[in-house]
Amino acid sequence: MTTTVKHRASVLVVDDDKAFHVATSAVLNDEGYTVKAVTSAHEAIDELRQRTYDIVLSDLVMEKMDGLQLLEHIQTHYPETPALMITGFGSIETAVKAMKSGAFDYLSKPCNNDELRIKVRRALDHQRNRRALSTLQEEVNKLYTFHNIKSRNKKMRDIFELVKKVAETDVTVLIRGETGTGKELIAKAIHFNSPRRDKLFTTVNCSAIPEQLFESELFGYVKGAFTGADRDRKGRAEETDSGTLFLDEIGYIPYSSQTKLLRFLQDKSFDRVGGTETITSDVRIIAATNQPLEEMIADGAFREDVFYRLNIFPITLPPLRERLEDIPLLAEHFIEKYGTSFGKHVQQISSSVISSMMNYSWKGNIRELENIIKRAIIKAEGECITDIDLPENDVHTGAGSPPDIATAIENNIAFKDYMKSISVDAEMKYLITALKAHRGNINRIARMMGVDRKTIYRKLSEYSIDIDRFRS
Ligand SMILES: Nc1ncnc2c1ncn2[C@@H]1O[C@H](COP(=O)(O)OP(=O)(O)OP(=O)(O)O)[C@@H](O)[C@H]1O
Ligand SMILES: [Mg+2]
């Protein structure tokens, strides 16, 4: 026979009045708690050293060492244990002091049983919440340790070293890189490895907020600032005080809001929309973009001064096709992550799949690889991902075929990048077909393509085309 042992919450009662011990113990035992009663703060300290208590219920006025001193000891050594202080006649001022120094709540003596039950339960709930929160916090912290960001690539390893160093500081970071290269992951790694890790990490996706709402979203507004503003509201910048604000897709920030952003970047100060009071918020700023900001500056779409304020510590993540050595590593990582999801038991990937993957263009970068692995796991029959689990016309065909429109959209590939991938693909196919038709005659092909011989040689090496194959 098995029995389930349910954890009984434990309460330490500290009071030099033995009658109080008896009365409270009876009520708390009835509630299912384990109660230990001691008569002095010193005994309480001994007791806390020996075992863990979920809450402490202590009188404020005791001989030798009083409740306030005990409270201080608890706060220093057991900051997660809530303390409920009992105030007798004449100790109201001390009770105020106790609350100000962090006591969870107080009870007045003589105690009302219902009040005792309610307050103890509330303290226990609070304590459970705090424990759950700190476990969750630990889980999140673990998620963004560098251990979970995979790369063997030298450039990436150097970036990790830089990221570790910059995480310690409050410096503004600008993360650049194609879609799906891991910009958000790096932003989170910076926050969760920084001294701000226990504070908020807030993402503002600048491309998702309508232009006219941008400033109120970021900086908040005051009542009456516009129709519908029926009360004051904090913006993300203010809510994230002492945390990290991640301005994703910063290239989409409306031009009209850039002056206000500049001031914010300079001294972290701003006014709420419609407000006159200057507000300062202690936030660390990380921004990300896959847009060519320098070109946007030249076109007058992005302010140069904002760019310089953002570009203090730039990090550029290389695309996946420039770190092919990461493909097997990431594929394994995603198999480990999702292999037992969807009711499957996938543990491996065939080497032929890996080799097709090495020849693919990965316009959607790591996100695309992640999606392809997920889909392959769903399709896989056994423990291993094989060629037939790969999407048709995609990785299969290898050699840099662009994704179809649906895949491009699913992987967040911008129209401009999509067009570029199509033209690169068309150029490569044209080149190969012309090489076949003219048996590798470079002069002829250069003329047909309207470029010089040197350009053709450059393209051959760019696309890893071996010209000798066509010359026999
Ligand atoms: N080095 C890595 N190791 C493991 N997972 C990674 C790595 N880089 C990226 N990923 C994963 O790939 C996916 C895409 O990454 P992320 O969202 O950070 O990219 P992004 O650059 O912000 O893309 P976008 O520009 O489209 O917003 C995420 O699921 C992320 O966890
Ligand atoms: Mg992103």
mmCIF file of C-alpha atoms in Angstrom, residues 242-458:
data_model
loop_
_atom_site.group_PDB
_atom_site.id
_atom_site.type_symbol
_atom_site.label_atom_id
_atom_site.label_comp_id
_atom_site.label_asym_id
_atom_site.label_seq_id
_atom_site.Cartn_x
_atom_site.Cartn_y
_atom_site.Cartn_z
ATOM 1 C CA SER A 242 14.851 49.043 -13.473
ATOM 2 C CA GLY A 243 14.455 46.343 -16.142
ATOM 3 C CA THR A 244 15.342 45.968 -19.837
ATOM 4 C CA LEU A 245 13.330 47.416 -22.706
ATOM 5 C CA PHE A 246 13.724 45.553 -25.991
ATOM 6 C CA LEU A 247 12.831 47.713 -28.990
ATOM 7 C CA ASP A 248 12.392 45.092 -31.678
ATOM 8 C CA GLU A 249 12.285 46.028 -35.386
ATOM 9 C CA ILE A 250 13.500 49.507 -34.479
ATOM 10 C CA GLY A 251 13.641 50.489 -38.169
ATOM 11 C CA TYR A 252 9.851 50.721 -38.125
ATOM 12 C CA ILE A 253 9.682 53.394 -35.467
ATOM 13 C CA PRO A 254 7.655 56.277 -36.955
ATOM 14 C CA TYR A 255 9.822 59.175 -38.083
ATOM 15 C CA SER A 256 7.605 61.574 -36.165
ATOM 16 C CA SER A 257 8.420 59.769 -32.874
ATOM 17 C CA GLN A 258 12.148 59.688 -33.370
ATOM 18 C CA THR A 259 12.851 63.038 -31.687
ATOM 19 C CA LYS A 260 11.110 61.828 -28.557
ATOM 20 C CA LEU A 261 13.006 58.556 -28.765
ATOM 21 C CA LEU A 262 16.259 60.470 -29.100
ATOM 22 C CA ARG A 263 15.641 62.329 -25.857
ATOM 23 C CA PHE A 264 14.745 59.052 -24.171
ATOM 24 C CA LEU A 265 17.918 57.401 -25.458
ATOM 25 C CA GLN A 266 19.996 60.354 -24.287
ATOM 26 C CA ASP A 267 18.856 60.667 -20.692
ATOM 27 C CA LYS A 268 16.056 58.104 -20.226
ATOM 28 C CA SER A 269 13.560 60.908 -19.743
ATOM 29 C CA PHE A 270 10.249 61.633 -21.451
ATOM 30 C CA ASP A 271 6.813 63.197 -20.952
ATOM 31 C CA ARG A 272 3.650 61.171 -21.098
ATOM 32 C CA VAL A 273 1.506 62.089 -24.113
ATOM 33 C CA GLY A 274 -0.401 65.218 -23.091
ATOM 34 C CA GLY A 275 1.660 65.558 -19.927
ATOM 35 C CA THR A 276 4.039 68.263 -18.842
ATOM 36 C CA GLU A 277 5.913 66.477 -16.084
ATOM 37 C CA THR A 278 9.301 65.011 -17.017
ATOM 38 C CA ILE A 279 9.538 61.357 -16.068
ATOM 39 C CA THR A 280 12.735 59.386 -15.826
ATOM 40 C CA SER A 281 12.886 55.626 -16.017
ATOM 41 C CA ASP A 282 15.947 53.533 -15.279
ATOM 42 C CA VAL A 283 15.793 51.128 -18.211
ATOM 43 C CA ARG A 284 18.450 49.337 -20.174
ATOM 44 C CA ILE A 285 17.747 49.532 -23.878
ATOM 45 C CA ILE A 286 18.365 46.813 -26.427
ATOM 46 C CA ALA A 287 17.229 47.352 -30.013
ATOM 47 C CA ALA A 288 17.121 44.971 -32.962
ATOM 48 C CA THR A 289 16.605 45.248 -36.674
ATOM 49 C CA ASN A 290 17.136 43.425 -39.942
ATOM 50 C CA GLN A 291 16.771 46.625 -41.927
ATOM 51 C CA PRO A 292 19.613 48.572 -43.535
ATOM 52 C CA LEU A 293 19.469 51.572 -41.194
ATOM 53 C CA GLU A 294 22.344 53.357 -42.967
ATOM 54 C CA GLU A 295 20.419 53.270 -46.235
ATOM 55 C CA MET A 296 17.319 54.473 -44.428
ATOM 56 C CA ILE A 297 19.300 57.396 -43.057
ATOM 57 C CA ALA A 298 20.440 58.267 -46.580
ATOM 58 C CA ASP A 299 16.799 58.108 -47.718
ATOM 59 C CA GLY A 300 15.701 60.343 -44.861
ATOM 60 C CA ALA A 301 13.613 57.615 -43.231
ATOM 61 C CA PHE A 302 15.699 57.214 -40.078
ATOM 62 C CA ARG A 303 17.380 59.894 -38.008
ATOM 63 C CA GLU A 304 21.141 59.748 -37.934
ATOM 64 C CA ASP A 305 21.334 61.027 -34.336
ATOM 65 C CA VAL A 306 18.998 58.239 -33.184
ATOM 66 C CA PHE A 307 21.155 55.732 -35.020
ATOM 67 C CA TYR A 308 24.309 56.924 -33.237
ATOM 68 C CA ARG A 309 22.581 56.710 -29.876
ATOM 69 C CA LEU A 310 21.545 53.141 -30.649
ATOM 70 C CA ASN A 311 24.723 52.010 -32.307
ATOM 71 C CA ILE A 312 26.883 52.284 -29.195
ATOM 72 C CA PHE A 313 27.451 48.556 -28.995
ATOM 73 C CA PRO A 314 26.474 46.888 -32.275
ATOM 74 C CA ILE A 315 26.264 43.122 -32.602
ATOM 75 C CA THR A 316 25.699 41.584 -36.030
ATOM 76 C CA LEU A 317 24.582 37.977 -36.151
ATOM 77 C CA PRO A 318 25.810 36.117 -39.234
ATOM 78 C CA PRO A 319 23.215 34.293 -41.355
ATOM 79 C CA LEU A 320 23.043 30.521 -41.050
ATOM 80 C CA ARG A 321 24.496 29.965 -44.547
ATOM 81 C CA GLU A 322 27.701 31.604 -43.297
ATOM 82 C CA ARG A 323 27.965 29.197 -40.382
ATOM 83 C CA LEU A 324 27.242 25.852 -41.952
ATOM 84 C CA GLU A 325 29.022 24.070 -39.107
ATOM 85 C CA ASP A 326 26.063 25.050 -36.929
ATOM 86 C CA ILE A 327 23.526 23.146 -39.009
ATOM 87 C CA PRO A 328 24.177 19.671 -37.517
ATOM 88 C CA LEU A 329 24.498 21.156 -34.044
ATOM 89 C CA LEU A 330 21.242 23.117 -34.278
ATOM 90 C CA ALA A 331 19.420 20.230 -35.937
ATOM 91 C CA GLU A 332 20.391 17.997 -33.001
ATOM 92 C CA HIS A 333 19.461 20.727 -30.552
ATOM 93 C CA PHE A 334 15.959 21.026 -32.036
ATOM 94 C CA ILE A 335 15.553 17.244 -32.139
ATOM 95 C CA GLU A 336 16.419 17.141 -28.464
ATOM 96 C CA LYS A 337 13.973 19.958 -27.824
ATOM 97 C CA TYR A 338 11.005 18.649 -29.845
ATOM 98 C CA GLY A 339 11.825 14.977 -30.494
ATOM 99 C CA THR A 340 9.434 13.705 -27.860
ATOM 100 C CA SER A 341 6.669 16.202 -28.610
ATOM 101 C CA PHE A 342 3.687 15.437 -30.836
ATOM 102 C CA GLY A 343 3.626 11.887 -29.433
ATOM 103 C CA LYS A 344 6.865 11.061 -31.264
ATOM 104 C CA HIS A 345 10.188 9.559 -30.285
ATOM 105 C CA VAL A 346 12.652 11.038 -32.707
ATOM 106 C CA GLN A 347 16.297 10.989 -31.689
ATOM 107 C CA GLN A 348 18.373 11.171 -34.835
ATOM 108 C CA ILE A 349 18.732 12.703 -38.231
ATOM 109 C CA SER A 350 20.239 10.931 -41.254
ATOM 110 C CA SER A 351 23.513 12.176 -42.667
ATOM 111 C CA SER A 352 21.948 12.547 -46.079
ATOM 112 C CA VAL A 353 19.415 15.007 -44.619
ATOM 113 C CA ILE A 354 22.239 16.948 -43.014
ATOM 114 C CA SER A 355 24.076 17.081 -46.314
ATOM 115 C CA SER A 356 20.986 18.432 -48.159
ATOM 116 C CA MET A 357 20.684 20.966 -45.384
ATOM 117 C CA MET A 358 24.266 22.062 -45.872
ATOM 118 C CA ASN A 359 23.446 22.950 -49.475
ATOM 119 C CA TYR A 360 20.326 24.901 -48.714
ATOM 120 C CA SER A 361 20.160 28.691 -48.596
ATOM 121 C CA TRP A 362 18.284 29.139 -45.256
ATOM 122 C CA LYS A 363 16.774 32.523 -46.001
ATOM 123 C CA GLY A 364 14.685 32.173 -42.836
ATOM 124 C CA ASN A 365 17.813 31.154 -40.913
ATOM 125 C CA ILE A 366 17.510 29.336 -37.597
ATOM 126 C CA ARG A 367 13.774 29.824 -37.309
ATOM 127 C CA GLU A 368 13.364 28.108 -40.677
ATOM 128 C CA LEU A 369 15.595 25.238 -39.556
ATOM 129 C CA GLU A 370 13.593 24.939 -36.345
ATOM 130 C CA ASN A 371 10.312 24.804 -38.302
ATOM 131 C CA ILE A 372 11.637 22.229 -40.753
ATOM 132 C CA ILE A 373 12.837 19.993 -37.919
ATOM 133 C CA LYS A 374 9.493 20.314 -36.145
ATOM 134 C CA ARG A 375 7.616 19.361 -39.300
ATOM 135 C CA ALA A 376 10.019 16.479 -39.988
ATOM 136 C CA ILE A 377 9.463 15.136 -36.451
ATOM 137 C CA ILE A 378 5.721 15.125 -37.084
ATOM 138 C CA LYS A 379 6.214 13.293 -40.390
ATOM 139 C CA ALA A 380 8.894 10.850 -39.223
ATOM 140 C CA GLU A 381 7.904 7.196 -38.991
ATOM 141 C CA GLY A 382 10.652 5.965 -36.699
ATOM 142 C CA GLU A 383 13.378 7.352 -34.482
ATOM 143 C CA CYS A 384 15.300 8.972 -37.293
ATOM 144 C CA ILE A 385 14.527 11.891 -39.599
ATOM 145 C CA THR A 386 15.147 10.812 -43.196
ATOM 146 C CA ASP A 387 14.961 12.483 -46.611
ATOM 147 C CA ILE A 388 11.264 11.793 -47.044
ATOM 148 C CA ASP A 389 10.503 13.819 -43.935
ATOM 149 C CA LEU A 390 11.850 16.966 -45.543
ATOM 150 C CA PRO A 391 9.483 19.322 -47.308
ATOM 151 C CA GLU A 392 9.245 18.916 -51.097
ATOM 152 C CA ASN A 393 10.805 21.637 -53.246
ATOM 153 C CA ASP A 394 12.547 22.989 -50.242
ATOM 154 C CA VAL A 395 15.621 21.720 -48.481
ATOM 155 C CA HIS A 396 15.335 18.639 -50.686
ATOM 156 C CA THR A 397 16.225 20.358 -53.902
ATOM 157 C CA GLY A 398 19.155 21.874 -52.047
ATOM 158 C CA ALA A 399 21.376 24.282 -53.930
ATOM 159 C CA GLY A 400 19.773 27.429 -52.689
ATOM 160 C CA SER A 401 16.230 27.216 -53.991
ATOM 161 C CA PRO A 402 14.170 30.052 -52.600
ATOM 162 C CA PRO A 403 11.249 29.109 -50.391
ATOM 163 C CA ASP A 404 7.752 29.294 -51.829
ATOM 164 C CA ILE A 405 5.665 32.335 -50.885
ATOM 165 C CA ALA A 406 3.765 30.573 -48.090
ATOM 166 C CA THR A 407 7.001 29.376 -46.463
ATOM 167 C CA ALA A 408 8.554 32.812 -46.879
ATOM 168 C CA ILE A 409 5.647 34.445 -45.094
ATOM 169 C CA GLU A 410 5.550 31.813 -42.375
ATOM 170 C CA ASN A 411 9.229 32.473 -41.754
ATOM 171 C CA ASN A 412 8.829 36.244 -41.683
ATOM 172 C CA ILE A 413 10.932 36.855 -44.743
ATOM 173 C CA ALA A 414 10.519 40.460 -45.904
ATOM 174 C CA PHE A 415 9.299 41.000 -49.460
ATOM 175 C CA LYS A 416 12.578 42.661 -50.416
ATOM 176 C CA ASP A 417 14.606 39.699 -49.147
ATOM 177 C CA TYR A 418 12.222 37.301 -50.822
ATOM 178 C CA MET A 419 12.668 39.084 -54.173
ATOM 179 C CA LYS A 420 16.407 39.032 -53.685
ATOM 180 C CA SER A 421 16.370 35.298 -53.023
ATOM 181 C CA ILE A 422 14.345 34.744 -56.184
ATOM 182 C CA SER A 423 16.713 36.809 -58.272
ATOM 183 C CA VAL A 424 19.776 35.092 -56.812
ATOM 184 C CA ASP A 425 18.164 31.753 -57.529
ATOM 185 C CA ALA A 426 17.227 32.761 -61.070
ATOM 186 C CA GLU A 427 20.727 34.065 -61.697
ATOM 187 C CA MET A 428 22.286 30.839 -60.487
ATOM 188 C CA LYS A 429 19.962 28.697 -62.586
ATOM 189 C CA TYR A 430 20.595 30.895 -65.623
ATOM 190 C CA LEU A 431 24.321 30.574 -65.096
ATOM 191 C CA ILE A 432 24.225 26.784 -64.754
ATOM 192 C CA THR A 433 21.969 26.364 -67.783
ATOM 193 C CA ALA A 434 24.156 28.675 -69.869
ATOM 194 C CA LEU A 435 27.285 26.812 -68.748
ATOM 195 C CA LYS A 436 25.703 23.549 -69.870
ATOM 196 C CA ALA A 437 24.517 24.972 -73.203
ATOM 197 C CA HIS A 438 27.863 26.553 -74.010
ATOM 198 C CA ARG A 439 30.130 23.960 -72.412
ATOM 199 C CA GLY A 440 31.668 26.317 -69.926
ATOM 200 C CA ASN A 441 32.577 29.040 -72.434
ATOM 201 C CA ILE A 442 33.071 31.973 -70.074
ATOM 202 C CA ASN A 443 33.398 34.669 -72.764
ATOM 203 C CA ARG A 444 30.103 33.750 -74.242
ATOM 204 C CA ILE A 445 28.292 33.564 -70.936
ATOM 205 C CA ALA A 446 29.737 36.898 -69.820
ATOM 206 C CA ARG A 447 28.369 38.477 -72.973
ATOM 207 C CA MET A 448 24.957 36.869 -72.514
ATOM 208 C CA MET A 449 24.738 38.024 -68.922
ATOM 209 C CA GLY A 450 26.039 41.482 -69.747
ATOM 210 C CA VAL A 451 28.942 41.362 -67.280
ATOM 211 C CA ASP A 452 32.715 40.916 -67.546
ATOM 212 C CA ARG A 453 34.624 37.641 -67.184
ATOM 213 C CA LYS A 454 35.833 38.558 -63.730
ATOM 214 C CA THR A 455 32.252 38.880 -62.510
ATOM 215 C CA ILE A 456 31.446 35.439 -63.907
ATOM 216 C CA TYR A 457 34.404 33.919 -62.056
ATOM 217 C CA ARG A 458 33.279 35.645 -58.881
#
